[in-house]
XYZ file of N, CA and C in Angstrom:
720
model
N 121.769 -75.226 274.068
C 122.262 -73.861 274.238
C 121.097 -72.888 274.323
N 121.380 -72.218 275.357
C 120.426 -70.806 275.521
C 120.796 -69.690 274.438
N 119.642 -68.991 274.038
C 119.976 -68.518 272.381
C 119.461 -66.778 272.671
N 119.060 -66.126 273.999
C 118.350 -65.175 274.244
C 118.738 -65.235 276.005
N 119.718 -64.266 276.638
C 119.871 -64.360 277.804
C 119.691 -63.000 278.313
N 119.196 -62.825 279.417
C 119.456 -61.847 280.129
C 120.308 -61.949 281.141
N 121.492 -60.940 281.064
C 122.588 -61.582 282.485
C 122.529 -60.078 283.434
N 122.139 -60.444 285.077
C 122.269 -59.121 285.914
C 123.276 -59.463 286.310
N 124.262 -58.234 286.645
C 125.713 -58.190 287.167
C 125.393 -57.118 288.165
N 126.470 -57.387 289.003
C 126.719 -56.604 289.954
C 127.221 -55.150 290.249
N 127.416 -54.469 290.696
C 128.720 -53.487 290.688
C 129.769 -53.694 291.136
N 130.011 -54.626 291.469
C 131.255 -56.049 291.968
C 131.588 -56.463 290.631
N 130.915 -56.324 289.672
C 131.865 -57.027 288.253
C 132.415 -55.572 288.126
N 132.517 -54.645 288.019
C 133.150 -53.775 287.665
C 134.258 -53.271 288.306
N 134.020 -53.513 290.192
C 135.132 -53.187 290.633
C 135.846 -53.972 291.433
N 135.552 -55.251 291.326
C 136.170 -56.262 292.740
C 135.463 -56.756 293.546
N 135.067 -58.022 294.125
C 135.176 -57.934 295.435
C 134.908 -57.124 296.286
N 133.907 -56.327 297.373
C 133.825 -55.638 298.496
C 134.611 -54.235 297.842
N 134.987 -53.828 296.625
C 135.839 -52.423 296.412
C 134.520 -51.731 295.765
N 135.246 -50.391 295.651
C 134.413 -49.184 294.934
C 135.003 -48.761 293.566
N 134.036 -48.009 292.570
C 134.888 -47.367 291.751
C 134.952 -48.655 290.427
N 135.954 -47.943 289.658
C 136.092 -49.068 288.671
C 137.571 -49.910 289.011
N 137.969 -50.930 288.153
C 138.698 -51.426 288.713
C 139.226 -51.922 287.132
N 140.390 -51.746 286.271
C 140.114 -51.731 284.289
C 140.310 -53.202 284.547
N 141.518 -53.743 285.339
C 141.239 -55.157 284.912
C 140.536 -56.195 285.587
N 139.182 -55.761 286.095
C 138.079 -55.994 286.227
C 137.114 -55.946 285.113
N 136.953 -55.092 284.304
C 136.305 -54.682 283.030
C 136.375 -55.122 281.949
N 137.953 -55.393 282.167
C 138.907 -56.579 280.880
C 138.019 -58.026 281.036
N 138.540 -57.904 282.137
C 137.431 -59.652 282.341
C 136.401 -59.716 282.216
N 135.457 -58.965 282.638
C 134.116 -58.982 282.431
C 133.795 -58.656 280.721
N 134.346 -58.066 280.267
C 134.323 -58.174 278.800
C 134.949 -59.348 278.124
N 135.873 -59.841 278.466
C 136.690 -61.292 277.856
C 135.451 -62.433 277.869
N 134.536 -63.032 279.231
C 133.701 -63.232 279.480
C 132.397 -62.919 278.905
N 131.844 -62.053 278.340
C 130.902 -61.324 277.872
C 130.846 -61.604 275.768
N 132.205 -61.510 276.047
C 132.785 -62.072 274.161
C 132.359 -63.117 274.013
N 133.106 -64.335 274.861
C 132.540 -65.874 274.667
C 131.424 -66.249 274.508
N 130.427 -65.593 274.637
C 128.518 -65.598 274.893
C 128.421 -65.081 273.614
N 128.762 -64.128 273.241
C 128.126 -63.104 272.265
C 128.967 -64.203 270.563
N 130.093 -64.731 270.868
C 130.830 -65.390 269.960
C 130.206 -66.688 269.715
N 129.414 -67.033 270.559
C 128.884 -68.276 269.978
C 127.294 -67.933 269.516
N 126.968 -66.376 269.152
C 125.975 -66.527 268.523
C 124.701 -66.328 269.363
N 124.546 -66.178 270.349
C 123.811 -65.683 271.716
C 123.124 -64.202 271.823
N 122.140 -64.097 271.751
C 121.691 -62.543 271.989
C 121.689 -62.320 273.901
N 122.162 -61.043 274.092
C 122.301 -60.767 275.226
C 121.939 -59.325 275.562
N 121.433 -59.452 276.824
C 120.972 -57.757 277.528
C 121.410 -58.280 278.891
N 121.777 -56.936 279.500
C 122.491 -56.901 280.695
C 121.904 -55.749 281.359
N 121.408 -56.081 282.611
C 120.632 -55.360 283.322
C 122.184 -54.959 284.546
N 122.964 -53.925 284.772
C 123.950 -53.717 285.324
C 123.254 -53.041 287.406
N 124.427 -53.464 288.069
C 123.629 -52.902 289.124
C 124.591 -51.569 289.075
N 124.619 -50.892 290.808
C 125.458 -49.393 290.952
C 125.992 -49.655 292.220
N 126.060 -50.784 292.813
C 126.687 -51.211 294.158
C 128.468 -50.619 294.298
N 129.029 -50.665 293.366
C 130.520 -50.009 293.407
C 130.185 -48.543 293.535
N 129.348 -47.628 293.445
C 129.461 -46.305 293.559
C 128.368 -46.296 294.434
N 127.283 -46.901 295.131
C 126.302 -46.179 296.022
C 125.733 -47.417 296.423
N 125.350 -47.212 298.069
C 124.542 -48.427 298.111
C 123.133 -47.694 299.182
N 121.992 -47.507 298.854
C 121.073 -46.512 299.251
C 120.653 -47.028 301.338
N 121.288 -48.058 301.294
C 121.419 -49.010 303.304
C 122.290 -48.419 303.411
N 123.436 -47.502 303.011
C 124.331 -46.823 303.807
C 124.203 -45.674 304.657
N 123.737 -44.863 303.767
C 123.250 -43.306 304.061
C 121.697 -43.393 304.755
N 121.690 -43.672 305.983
C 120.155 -43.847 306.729
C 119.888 -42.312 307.044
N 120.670 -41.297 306.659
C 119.992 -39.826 306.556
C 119.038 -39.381 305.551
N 119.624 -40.345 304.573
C 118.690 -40.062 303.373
C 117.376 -40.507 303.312
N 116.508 -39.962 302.361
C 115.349 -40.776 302.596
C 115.271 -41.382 301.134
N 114.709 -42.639 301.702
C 115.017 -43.568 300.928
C 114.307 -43.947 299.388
N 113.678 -42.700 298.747
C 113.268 -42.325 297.385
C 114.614 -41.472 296.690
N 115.341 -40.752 297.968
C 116.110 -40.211 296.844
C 117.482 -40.636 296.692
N 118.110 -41.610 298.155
C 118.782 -42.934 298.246
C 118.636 -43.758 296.808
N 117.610 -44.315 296.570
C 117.155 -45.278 295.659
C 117.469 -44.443 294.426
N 117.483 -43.331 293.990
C 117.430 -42.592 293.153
C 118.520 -42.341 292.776
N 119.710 -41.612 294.019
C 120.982 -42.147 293.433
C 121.498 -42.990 292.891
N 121.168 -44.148 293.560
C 121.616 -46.108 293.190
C 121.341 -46.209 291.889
N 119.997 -45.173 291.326
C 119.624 -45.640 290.038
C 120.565 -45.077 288.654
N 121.195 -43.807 289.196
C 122.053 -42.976 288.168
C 123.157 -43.973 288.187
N 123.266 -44.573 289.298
C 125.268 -45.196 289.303
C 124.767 -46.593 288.265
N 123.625 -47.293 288.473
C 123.613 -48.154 287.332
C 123.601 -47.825 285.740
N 123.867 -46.016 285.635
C 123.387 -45.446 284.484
C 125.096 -45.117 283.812
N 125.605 -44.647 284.795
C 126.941 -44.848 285.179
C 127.680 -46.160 284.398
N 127.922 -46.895 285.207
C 127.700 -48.429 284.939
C 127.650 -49.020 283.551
N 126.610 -48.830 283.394
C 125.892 -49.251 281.755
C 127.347 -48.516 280.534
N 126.925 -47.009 281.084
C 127.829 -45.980 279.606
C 129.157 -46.740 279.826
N 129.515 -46.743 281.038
C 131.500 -47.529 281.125
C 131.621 -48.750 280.198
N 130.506 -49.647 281.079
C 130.613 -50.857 279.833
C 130.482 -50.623 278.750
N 129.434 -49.649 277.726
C 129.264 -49.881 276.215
C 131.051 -49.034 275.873
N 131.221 -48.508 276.491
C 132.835 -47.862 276.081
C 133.932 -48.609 275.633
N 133.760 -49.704 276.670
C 134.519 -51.043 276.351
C 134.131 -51.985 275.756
N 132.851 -52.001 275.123
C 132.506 -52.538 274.312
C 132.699 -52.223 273.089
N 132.585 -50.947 273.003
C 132.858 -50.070 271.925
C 134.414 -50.535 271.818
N 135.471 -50.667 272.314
C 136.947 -50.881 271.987
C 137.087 -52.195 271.467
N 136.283 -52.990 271.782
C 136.279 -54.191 271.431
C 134.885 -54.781 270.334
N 134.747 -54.087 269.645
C 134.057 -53.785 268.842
C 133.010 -54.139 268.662
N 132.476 -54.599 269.413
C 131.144 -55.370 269.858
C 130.135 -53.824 269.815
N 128.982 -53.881 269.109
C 128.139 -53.316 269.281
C 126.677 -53.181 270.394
N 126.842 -52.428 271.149
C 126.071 -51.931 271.907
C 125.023 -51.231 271.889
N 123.598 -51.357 273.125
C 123.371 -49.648 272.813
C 123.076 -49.540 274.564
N 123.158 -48.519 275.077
C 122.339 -48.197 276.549
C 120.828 -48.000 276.504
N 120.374 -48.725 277.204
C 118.681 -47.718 277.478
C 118.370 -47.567 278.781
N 117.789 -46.467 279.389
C 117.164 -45.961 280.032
C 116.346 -45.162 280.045
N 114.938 -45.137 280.828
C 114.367 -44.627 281.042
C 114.179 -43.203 282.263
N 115.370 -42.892 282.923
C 115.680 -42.048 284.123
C 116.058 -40.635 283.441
N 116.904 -40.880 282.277
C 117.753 -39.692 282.498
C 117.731 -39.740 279.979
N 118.284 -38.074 280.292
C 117.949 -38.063 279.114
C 119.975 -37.282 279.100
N 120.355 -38.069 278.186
C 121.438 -37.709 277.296
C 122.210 -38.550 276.333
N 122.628 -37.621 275.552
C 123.057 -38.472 273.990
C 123.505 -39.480 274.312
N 123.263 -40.559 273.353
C 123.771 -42.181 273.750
C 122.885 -42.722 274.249
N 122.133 -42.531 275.034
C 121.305 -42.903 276.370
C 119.656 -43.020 275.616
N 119.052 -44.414 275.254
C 117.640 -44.435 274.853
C 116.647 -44.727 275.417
N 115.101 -44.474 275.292
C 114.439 -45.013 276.237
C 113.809 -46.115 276.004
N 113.491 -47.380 276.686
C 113.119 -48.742 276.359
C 111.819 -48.814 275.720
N 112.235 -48.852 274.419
C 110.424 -49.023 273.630
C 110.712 -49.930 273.051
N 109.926 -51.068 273.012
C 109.793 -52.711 272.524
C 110.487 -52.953 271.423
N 109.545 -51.916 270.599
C 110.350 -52.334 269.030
C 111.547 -52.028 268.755
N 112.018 -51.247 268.940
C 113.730 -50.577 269.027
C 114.259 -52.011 269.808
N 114.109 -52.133 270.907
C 115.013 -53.028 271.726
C 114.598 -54.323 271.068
N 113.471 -54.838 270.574
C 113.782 -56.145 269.674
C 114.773 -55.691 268.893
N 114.353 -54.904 267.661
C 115.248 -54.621 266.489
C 116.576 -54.900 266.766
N 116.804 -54.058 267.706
C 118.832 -54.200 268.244
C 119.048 -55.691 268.688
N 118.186 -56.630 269.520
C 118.583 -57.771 269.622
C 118.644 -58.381 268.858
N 117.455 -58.639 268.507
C 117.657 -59.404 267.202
C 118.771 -59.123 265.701
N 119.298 -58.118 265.780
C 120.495 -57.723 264.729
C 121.808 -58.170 265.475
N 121.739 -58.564 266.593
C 123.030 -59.010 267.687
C 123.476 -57.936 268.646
N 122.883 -56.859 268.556
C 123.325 -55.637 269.527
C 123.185 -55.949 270.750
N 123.965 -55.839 271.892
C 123.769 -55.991 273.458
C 123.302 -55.206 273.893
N 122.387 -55.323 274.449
C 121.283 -53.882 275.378
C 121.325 -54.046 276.643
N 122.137 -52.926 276.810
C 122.761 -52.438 278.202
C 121.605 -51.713 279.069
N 121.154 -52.016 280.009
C 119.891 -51.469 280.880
C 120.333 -50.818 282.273
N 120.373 -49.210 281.909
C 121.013 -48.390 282.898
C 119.160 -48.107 283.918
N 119.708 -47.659 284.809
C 118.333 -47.201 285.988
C 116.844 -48.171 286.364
N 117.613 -49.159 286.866
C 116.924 -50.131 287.415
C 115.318 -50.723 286.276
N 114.446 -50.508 287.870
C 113.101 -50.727 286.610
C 112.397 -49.313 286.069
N 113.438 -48.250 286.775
C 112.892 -46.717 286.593
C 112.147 -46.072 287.721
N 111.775 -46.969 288.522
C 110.713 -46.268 289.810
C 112.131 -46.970 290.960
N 111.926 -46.064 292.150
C 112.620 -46.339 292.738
C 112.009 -47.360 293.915
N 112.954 -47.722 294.859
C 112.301 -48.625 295.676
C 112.322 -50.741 295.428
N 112.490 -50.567 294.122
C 112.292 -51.800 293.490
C 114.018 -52.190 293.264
N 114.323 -53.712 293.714
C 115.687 -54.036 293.200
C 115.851 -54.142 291.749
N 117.344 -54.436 291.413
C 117.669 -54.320 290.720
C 117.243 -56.150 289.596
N 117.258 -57.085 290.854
C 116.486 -58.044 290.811
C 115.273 -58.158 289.925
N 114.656 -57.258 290.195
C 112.901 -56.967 289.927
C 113.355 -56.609 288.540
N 114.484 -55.536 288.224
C 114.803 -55.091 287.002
C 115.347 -55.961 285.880
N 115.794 -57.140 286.237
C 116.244 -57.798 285.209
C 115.074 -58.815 284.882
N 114.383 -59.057 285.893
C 113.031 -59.805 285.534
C 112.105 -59.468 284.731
N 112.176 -58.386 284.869
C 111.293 -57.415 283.783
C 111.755 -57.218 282.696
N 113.342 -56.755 282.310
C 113.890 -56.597 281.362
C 113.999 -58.013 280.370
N 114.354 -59.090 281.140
C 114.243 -60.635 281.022
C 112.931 -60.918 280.169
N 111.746 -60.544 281.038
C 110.347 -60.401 279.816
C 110.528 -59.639 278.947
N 110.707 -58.707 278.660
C 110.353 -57.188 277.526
C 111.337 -57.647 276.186
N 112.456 -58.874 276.728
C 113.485 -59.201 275.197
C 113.048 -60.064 274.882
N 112.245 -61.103 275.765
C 111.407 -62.170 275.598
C 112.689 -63.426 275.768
N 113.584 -62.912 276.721
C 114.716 -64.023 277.522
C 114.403 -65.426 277.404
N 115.184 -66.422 276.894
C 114.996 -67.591 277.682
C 115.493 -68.267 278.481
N 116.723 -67.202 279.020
C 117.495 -67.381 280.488
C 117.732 -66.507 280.591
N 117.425 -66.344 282.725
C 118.382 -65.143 283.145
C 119.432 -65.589 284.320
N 120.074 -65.252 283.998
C 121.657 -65.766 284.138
C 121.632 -64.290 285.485
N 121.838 -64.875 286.820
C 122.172 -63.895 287.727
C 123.442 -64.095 288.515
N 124.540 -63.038 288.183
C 125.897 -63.191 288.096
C 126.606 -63.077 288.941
N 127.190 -63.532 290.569
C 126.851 -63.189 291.617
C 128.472 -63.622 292.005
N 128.700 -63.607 293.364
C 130.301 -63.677 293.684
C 129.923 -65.319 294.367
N 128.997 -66.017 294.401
C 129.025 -67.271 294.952
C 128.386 -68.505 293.722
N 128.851 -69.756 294.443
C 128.529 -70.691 293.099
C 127.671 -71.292 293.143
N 126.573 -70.429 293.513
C 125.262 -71.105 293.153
C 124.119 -70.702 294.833
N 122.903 -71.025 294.728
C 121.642 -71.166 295.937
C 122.257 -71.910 297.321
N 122.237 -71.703 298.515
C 122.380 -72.223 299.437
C 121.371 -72.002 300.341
N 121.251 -73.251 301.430
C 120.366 -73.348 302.255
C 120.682 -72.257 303.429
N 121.710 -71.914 303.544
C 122.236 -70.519 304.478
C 123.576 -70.068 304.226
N 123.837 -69.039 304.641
C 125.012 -68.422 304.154
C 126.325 -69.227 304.681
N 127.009 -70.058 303.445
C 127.887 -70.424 303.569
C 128.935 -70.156 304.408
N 129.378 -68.828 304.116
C 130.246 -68.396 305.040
C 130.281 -68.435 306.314
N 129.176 -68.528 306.731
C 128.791 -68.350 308.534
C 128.737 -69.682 308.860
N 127.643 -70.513 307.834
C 127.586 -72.086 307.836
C 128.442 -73.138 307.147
N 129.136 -73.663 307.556
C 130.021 -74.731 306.919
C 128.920 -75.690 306.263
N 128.384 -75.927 306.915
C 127.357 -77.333 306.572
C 126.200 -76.890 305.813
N 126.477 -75.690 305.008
C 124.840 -75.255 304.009
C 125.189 -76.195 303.043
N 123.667 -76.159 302.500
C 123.451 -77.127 301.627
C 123.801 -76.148 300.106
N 124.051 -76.606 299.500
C 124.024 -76.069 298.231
C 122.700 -76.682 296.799
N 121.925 -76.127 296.215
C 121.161 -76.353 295.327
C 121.414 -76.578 294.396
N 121.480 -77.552 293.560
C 121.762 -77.962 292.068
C 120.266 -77.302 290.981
N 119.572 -77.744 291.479
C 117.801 -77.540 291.421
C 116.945 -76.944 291.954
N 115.892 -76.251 291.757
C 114.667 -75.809 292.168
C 113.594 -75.445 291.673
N 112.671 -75.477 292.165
C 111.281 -74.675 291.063
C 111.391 -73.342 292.171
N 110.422 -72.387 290.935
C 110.391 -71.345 292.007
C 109.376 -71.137 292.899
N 108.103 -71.810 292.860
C 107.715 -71.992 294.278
C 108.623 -72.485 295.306
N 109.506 -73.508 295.516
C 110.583 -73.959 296.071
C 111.312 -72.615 296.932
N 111.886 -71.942 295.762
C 112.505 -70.826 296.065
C 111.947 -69.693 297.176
N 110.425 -69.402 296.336
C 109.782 -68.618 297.556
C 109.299 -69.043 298.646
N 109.049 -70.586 298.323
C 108.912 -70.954 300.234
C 110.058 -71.126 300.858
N 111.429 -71.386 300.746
C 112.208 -71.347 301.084
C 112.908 -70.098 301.575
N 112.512 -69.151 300.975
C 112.663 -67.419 301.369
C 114.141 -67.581 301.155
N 114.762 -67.607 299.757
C 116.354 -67.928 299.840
C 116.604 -66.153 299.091
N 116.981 -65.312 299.910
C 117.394 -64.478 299.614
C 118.625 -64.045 298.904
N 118.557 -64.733 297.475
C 119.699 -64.673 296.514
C 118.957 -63.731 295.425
N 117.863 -63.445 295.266
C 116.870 -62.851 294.473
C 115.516 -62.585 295.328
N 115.444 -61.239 295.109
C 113.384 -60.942 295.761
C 112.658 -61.910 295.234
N 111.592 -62.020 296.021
C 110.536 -62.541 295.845
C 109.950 -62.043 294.344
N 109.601 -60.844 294.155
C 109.251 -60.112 292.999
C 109.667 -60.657 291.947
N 111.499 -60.686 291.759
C 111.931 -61.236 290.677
C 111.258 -62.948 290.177
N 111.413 -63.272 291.861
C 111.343 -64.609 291.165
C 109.872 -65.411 290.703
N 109.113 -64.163 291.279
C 107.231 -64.201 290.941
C 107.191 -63.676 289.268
N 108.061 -62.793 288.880
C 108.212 -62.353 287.559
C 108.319 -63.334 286.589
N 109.715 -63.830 286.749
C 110.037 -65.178 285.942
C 109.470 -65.832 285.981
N 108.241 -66.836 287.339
C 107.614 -67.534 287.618
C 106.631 -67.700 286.558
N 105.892 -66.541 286.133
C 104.878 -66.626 285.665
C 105.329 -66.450 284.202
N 106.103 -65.980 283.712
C 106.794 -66.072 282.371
C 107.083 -67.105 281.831
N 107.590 -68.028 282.958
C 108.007 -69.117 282.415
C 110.059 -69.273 281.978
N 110.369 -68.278 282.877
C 111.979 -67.998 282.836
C 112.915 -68.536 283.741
N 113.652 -69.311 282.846
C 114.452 -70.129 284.273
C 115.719 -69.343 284.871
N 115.925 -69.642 285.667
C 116.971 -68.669 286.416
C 118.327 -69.280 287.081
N 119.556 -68.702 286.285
C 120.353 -69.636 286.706
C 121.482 -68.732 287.612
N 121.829 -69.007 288.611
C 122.529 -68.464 289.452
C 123.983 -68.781 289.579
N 124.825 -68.489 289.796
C 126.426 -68.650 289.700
C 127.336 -67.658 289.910
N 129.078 -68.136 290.156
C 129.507 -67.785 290.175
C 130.783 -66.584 288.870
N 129.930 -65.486 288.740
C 130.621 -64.692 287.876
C 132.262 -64.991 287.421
N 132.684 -64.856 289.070
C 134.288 -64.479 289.407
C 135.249 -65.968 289.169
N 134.388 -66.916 288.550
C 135.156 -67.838 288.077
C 134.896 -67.740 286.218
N 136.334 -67.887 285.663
C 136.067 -68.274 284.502
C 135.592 -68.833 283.181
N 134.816 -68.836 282.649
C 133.892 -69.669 281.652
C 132.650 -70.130 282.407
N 132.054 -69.787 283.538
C 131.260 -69.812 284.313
C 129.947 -69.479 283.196
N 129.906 -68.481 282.853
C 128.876 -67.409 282.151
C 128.800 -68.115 280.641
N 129.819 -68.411 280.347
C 129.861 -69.678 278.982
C 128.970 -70.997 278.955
N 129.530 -71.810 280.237
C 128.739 -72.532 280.425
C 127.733 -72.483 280.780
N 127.082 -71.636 281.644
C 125.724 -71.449 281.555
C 125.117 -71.504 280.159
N 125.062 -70.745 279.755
C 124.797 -70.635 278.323
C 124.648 -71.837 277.639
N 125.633 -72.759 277.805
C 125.842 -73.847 276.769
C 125.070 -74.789 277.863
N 123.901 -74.984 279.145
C 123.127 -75.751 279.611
C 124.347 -76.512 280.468
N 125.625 -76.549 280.589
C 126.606 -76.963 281.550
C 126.328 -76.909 282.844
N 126.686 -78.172 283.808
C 126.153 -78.488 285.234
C 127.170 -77.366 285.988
N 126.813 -76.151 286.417
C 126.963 -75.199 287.776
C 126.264 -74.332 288.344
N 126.596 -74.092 289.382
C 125.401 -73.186 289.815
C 124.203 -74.056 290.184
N 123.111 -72.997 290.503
C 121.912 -73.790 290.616
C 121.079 -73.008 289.626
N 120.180 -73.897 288.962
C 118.538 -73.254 288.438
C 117.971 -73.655 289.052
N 116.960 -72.469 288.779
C 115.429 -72.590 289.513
C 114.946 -72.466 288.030
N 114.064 -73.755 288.259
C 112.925 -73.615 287.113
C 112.060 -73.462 287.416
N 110.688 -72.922 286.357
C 109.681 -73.237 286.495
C 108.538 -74.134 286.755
N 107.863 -74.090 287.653
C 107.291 -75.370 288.074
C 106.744 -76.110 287.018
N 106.038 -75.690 286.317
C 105.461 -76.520 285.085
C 106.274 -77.364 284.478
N 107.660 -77.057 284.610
C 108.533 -77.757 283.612
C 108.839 -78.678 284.958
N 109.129 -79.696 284.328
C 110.501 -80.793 285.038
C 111.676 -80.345 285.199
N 112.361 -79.936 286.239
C 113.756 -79.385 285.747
C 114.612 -80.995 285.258
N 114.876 -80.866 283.966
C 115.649 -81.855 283.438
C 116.779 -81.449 283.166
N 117.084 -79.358 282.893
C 118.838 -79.311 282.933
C 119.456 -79.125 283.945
N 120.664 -79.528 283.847
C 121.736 -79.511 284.657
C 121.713 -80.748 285.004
């Protein structure tokens, strides 16, 4: 069992599928899901994206610092909804960000964000990595280091790495395994390059899957065969 995870979600866990906005019994689930991890004793931070309220490739009027800049408030967005429902379900939370200053809302300084993990608090990570321009990808890689992660769990609407987009390709291959050199010569655009140079050198394995199926996010956790990891090259990948 993984004992320290970082999980990035989408703005698709919050509202559906291809929708906008929130969606509650979307939120229900993603919290029902989110319990099972935290219930078996698991420290967790969640790097949230803002894809249900903004996506900065839409608006090509904008320029793309202050595009990126929006994207970064809706993950700030994002973050406060979830600790709300966390808060109902009594799970203790806290938000941090570094973008924006209001009550509730902290800024990521090491010792604080150990302290809260390590007491079992979930640290919710609103406004990417704080500079704009950089995915949200890049942000959980980073955030992934700073809790000192030993998985990051990236939470996605498909079940796992493919050799090309399934949908278009019947015959993609699907990945059980990888190192992440693998990954970056392969240019598998399920994660930047950045992210996966982040983890690389950390030493963070990265497990990819399907969110929108049930106990998915459990089993990860518990080292269960889905999805694909990418490990680190140094290691042997021996799970899964």
């Amino acid at each position: 069992m993984y004992h320290k995870i970082l999980l990035k979600l989408s703005g698709e866990a919050f509202s559906g599928i291809g929708e906008r906005g929130f969606a509650p019994q979307r939120l229900q689930y993603l919290v029902d899901e989110l319990k099972k991890v935290i219930d078996m004793g698991a420290s967790l931070g969640i790097v949230v994206g803002g894809g249900n309220h903004f996506r900065g490739s839409e608006l090509k009027e904008l320029h793309p610092l202050y595009a990126d800049q929006i994207g970064m408030l809706g993950t700030v967005i994002n973050a406060l909804y979830l600790k709300s429902a966390l808060d109902r379900q009594g799970i203790r939370s806290v938000v941090y960000s570094n973008i924006v200053e209001l009550p509730g809302v902290y800024p990521i300084r090491y010792d604080s964000l150990h302290q809260n993990i390590e007491s079992g608090v979930v640290a919710l990570f609103g406004g990417g990595t704080s500079n704009p321009l950089f995915t949200t990808d890049s942000a959980a890689a980073l955030r992934a280091v700073e809790m000192g992660a030993d998985l990051l769990i990236k939470a996605t609407k498909v079940d796992g790495i493919y050799s090309r987009d399934p949908k278009i390709h019947p015959d993609a291959k699907r990945y059980d395994r990888l190192s992440f050199s693998e990954a970056i010569r392969l240019n598998l655009t399920v994660m930047d390059i950045g992210a996966f140079s982040i983890c690389q050198r950390n030493g963070i394995p990265i497990h990819v899957l399907d969110f929108f199926q049930a106990d998915n996010l459990l089993k990860a956790v518990l080292e269960e065969h889905i999805g694909t990891l990418v490990c680190p090259d140094s290691l042997k990948p021996t799970r899964l």
